[in-house]
CSV table of C-alpha atoms in Angstrom, one decimal:
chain,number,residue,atom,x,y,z
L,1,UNK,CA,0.0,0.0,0.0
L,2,UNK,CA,3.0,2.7,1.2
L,3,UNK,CA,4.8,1.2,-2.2
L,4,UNK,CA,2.0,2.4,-4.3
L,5,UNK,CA,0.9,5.7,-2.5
L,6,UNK,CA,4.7,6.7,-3.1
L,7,UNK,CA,5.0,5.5,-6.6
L,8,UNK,CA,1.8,7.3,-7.7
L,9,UNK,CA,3.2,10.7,-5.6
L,10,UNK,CA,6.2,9.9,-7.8
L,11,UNK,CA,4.7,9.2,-11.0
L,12,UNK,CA,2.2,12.6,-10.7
L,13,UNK,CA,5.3,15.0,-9.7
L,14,UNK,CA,7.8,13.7,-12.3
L,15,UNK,CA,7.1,17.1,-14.5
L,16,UNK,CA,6.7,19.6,-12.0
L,17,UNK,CA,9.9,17.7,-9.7
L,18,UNK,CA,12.0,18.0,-13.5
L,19,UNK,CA,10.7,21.6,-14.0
L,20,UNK,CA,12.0,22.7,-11.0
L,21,UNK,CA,15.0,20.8,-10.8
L,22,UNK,CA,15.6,22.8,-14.3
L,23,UNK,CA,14.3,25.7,-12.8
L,24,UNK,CA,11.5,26.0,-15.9
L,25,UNK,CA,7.9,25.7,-15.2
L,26,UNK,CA,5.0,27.5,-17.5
L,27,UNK,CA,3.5,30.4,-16.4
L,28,UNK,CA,-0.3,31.1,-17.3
L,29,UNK,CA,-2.9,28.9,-19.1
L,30,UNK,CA,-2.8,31.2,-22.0
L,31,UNK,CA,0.1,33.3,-24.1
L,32,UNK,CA,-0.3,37.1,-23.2
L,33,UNK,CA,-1.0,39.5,-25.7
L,34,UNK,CA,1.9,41.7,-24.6
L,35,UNK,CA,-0.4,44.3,-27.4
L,36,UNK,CA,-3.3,44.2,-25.7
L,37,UNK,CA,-4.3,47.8,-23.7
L,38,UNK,CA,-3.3,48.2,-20.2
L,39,UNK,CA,-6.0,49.1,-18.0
L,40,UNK,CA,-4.6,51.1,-14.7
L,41,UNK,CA,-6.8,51.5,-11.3
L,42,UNK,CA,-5.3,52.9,-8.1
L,43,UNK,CA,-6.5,55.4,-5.2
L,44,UNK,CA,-4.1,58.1,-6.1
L,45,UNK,CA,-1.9,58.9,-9.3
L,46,UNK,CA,0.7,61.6,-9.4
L,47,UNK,CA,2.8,62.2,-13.0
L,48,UNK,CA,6.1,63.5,-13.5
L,49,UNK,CA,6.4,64.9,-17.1
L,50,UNK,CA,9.9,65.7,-16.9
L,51,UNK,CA,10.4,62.3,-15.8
L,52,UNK,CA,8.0,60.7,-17.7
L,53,UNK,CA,6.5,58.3,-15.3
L,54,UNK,CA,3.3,58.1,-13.4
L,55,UNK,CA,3.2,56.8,-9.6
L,56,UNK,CA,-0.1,55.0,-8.9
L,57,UNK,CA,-0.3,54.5,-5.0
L,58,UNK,CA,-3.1,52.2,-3.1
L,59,UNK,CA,-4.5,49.0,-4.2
L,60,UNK,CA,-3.4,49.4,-7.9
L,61,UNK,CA,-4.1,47.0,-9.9
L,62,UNK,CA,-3.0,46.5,-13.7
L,63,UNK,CA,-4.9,44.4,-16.1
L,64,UNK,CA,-3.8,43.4,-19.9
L,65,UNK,CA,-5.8,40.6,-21.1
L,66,UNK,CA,-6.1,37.7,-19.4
L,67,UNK,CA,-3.2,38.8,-16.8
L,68,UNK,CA,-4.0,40.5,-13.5
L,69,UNK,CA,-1.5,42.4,-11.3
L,70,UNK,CA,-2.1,43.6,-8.3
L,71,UNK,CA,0.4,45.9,-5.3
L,72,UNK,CA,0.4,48.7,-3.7
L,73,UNK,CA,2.7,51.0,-5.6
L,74,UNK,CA,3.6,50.8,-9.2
L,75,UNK,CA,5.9,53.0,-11.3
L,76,UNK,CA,4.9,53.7,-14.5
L,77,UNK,CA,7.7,54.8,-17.4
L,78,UNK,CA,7.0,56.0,-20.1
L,79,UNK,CA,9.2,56.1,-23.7
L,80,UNK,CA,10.1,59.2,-24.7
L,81,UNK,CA,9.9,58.7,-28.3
L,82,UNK,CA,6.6,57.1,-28.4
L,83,UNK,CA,5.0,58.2,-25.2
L,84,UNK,CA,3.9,54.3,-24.6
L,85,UNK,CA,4.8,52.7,-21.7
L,86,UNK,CA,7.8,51.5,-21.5
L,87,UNK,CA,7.8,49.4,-18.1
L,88,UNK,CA,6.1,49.0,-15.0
L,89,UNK,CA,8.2,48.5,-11.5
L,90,UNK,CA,5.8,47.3,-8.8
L,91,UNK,CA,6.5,47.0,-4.7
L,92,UNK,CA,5.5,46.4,-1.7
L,93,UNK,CA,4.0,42.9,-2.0
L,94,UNK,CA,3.0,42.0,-5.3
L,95,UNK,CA,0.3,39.5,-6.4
L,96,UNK,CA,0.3,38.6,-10.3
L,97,UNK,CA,-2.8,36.0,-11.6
L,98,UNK,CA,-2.4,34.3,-15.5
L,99,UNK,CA,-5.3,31.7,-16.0
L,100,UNK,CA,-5.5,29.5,-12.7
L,101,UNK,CA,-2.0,29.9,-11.9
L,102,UNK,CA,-1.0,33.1,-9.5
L,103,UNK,CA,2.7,34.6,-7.8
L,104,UNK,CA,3.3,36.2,-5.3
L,105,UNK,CA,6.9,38.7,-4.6
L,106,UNK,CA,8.1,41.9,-2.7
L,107,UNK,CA,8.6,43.1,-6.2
L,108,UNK,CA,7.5,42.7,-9.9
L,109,UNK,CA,9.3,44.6,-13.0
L,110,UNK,CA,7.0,44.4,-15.9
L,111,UNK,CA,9.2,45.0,-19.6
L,112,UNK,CA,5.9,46.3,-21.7
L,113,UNK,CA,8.1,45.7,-25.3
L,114,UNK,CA,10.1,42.8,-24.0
L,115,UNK,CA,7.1,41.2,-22.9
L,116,UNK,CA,8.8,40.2,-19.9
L,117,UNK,CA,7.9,39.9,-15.8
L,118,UNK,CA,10.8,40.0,-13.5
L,119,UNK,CA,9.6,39.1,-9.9
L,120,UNK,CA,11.8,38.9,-7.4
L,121,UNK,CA,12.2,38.4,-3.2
L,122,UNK,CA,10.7,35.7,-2.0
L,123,UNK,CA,8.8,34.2,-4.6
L,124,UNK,CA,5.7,31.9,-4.2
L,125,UNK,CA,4.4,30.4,-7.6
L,126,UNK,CA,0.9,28.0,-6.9
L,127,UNK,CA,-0.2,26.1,-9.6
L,128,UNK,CA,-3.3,23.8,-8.2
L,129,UNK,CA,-2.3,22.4,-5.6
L,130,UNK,CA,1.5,22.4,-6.0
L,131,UNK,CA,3.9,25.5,-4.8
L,132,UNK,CA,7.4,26.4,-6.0
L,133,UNK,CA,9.1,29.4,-3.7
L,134,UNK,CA,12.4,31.1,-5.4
L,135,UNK,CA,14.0,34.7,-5.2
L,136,UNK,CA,13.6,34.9,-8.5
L,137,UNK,CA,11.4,34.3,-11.4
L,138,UNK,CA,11.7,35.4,-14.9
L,139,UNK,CA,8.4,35.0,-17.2
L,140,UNK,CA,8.2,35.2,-20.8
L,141,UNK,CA,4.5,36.6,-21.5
L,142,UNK,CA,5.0,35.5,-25.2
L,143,UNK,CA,5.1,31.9,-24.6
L,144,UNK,CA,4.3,31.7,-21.1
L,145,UNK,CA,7.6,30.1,-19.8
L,146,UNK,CA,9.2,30.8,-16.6
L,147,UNK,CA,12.1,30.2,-15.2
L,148,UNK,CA,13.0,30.3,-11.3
L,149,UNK,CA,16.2,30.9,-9.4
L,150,UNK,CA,17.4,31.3,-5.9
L,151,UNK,CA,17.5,28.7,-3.7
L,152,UNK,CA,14.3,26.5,-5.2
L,153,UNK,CA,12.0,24.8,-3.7
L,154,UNK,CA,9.0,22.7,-4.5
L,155,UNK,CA,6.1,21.2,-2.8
L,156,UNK,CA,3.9,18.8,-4.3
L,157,UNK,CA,1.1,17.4,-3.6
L,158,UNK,CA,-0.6,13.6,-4.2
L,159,UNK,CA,-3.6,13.8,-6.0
L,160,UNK,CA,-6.6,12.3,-4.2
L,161,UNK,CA,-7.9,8.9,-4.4
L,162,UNK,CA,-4.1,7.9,-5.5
């Protein structure tokens, strides 16, 4: 009974066990339209023109498509060419939710163009049931990859009835 309760645990973690041994996992059910509009709520805003940037302060929280981020200070930059935004630096406890999937960091830098998401300080990624924690994690919005780093750990867990 033990023998097959531990090679069914085994059998159900062998992707996300390899994936974080590699330190690659997917990010997100879907690929993110990096194109899509970004849609900005907060409790207060205050722009810098010289600087170019907009501070939004107090339960911001960013949508573009299908991919939610939420914090309680984000930095907006703006290009200077274009006058798009450029990239997005958010702190103070970050929560960032792609299809079922959600992470958690003391920061989050958001690469508009390079369709990039750098989180970073102590990272929680939950996927189901399963939980990786890193100080790092790099996600490509394009293809929904992700990679970890930092001291990686992961927690699986059996499915029921196994």
């Amino acid at each position: 009974m033990i023998r097959r309760f531990l090679i069914a645990l085994a059998v159900a973690g062998l992707p996300a066990l390899a994936a974080a041994q590699g330190t690659d996992v997917k990010f997100g059910s879907l690929k993110q339209d990096t194109s899509a509009p970004v849609e900005v709520t907060a409790d207060a805003l205050a722009v810098n023109q010289n600087a170019g940037t907009a501070l939004y302060t107090g339960n911001v929280v960013i949508i573009q498509g299908d991919m939610r981020l939420a914090a309680p200070r984000v930095l907006v930059v703006y290009s200077e060419a274009q006058g798009r935004i450029e990239r997005m630096e958010a702190t103070g406890g970050v929560t960032l939710v792609s299809g079922e999937e959600a992470a958690e960091a003391e920061r989050a830098d958001y690469d508009i163009e390079g369709g990039t998401v750098v989180m970073s300080g102590n990272v929680l990624l939950t996927q189901g049931q399963n939980a990786l924690t890193s100080e790092k994690m790099v996600v490509n919005l394009e293809s929904g990859a992700a990679q970890m780093s930092g001291r990686v750990k992961t927690i699986l867990q059996p499915e029921k009835g196994q």
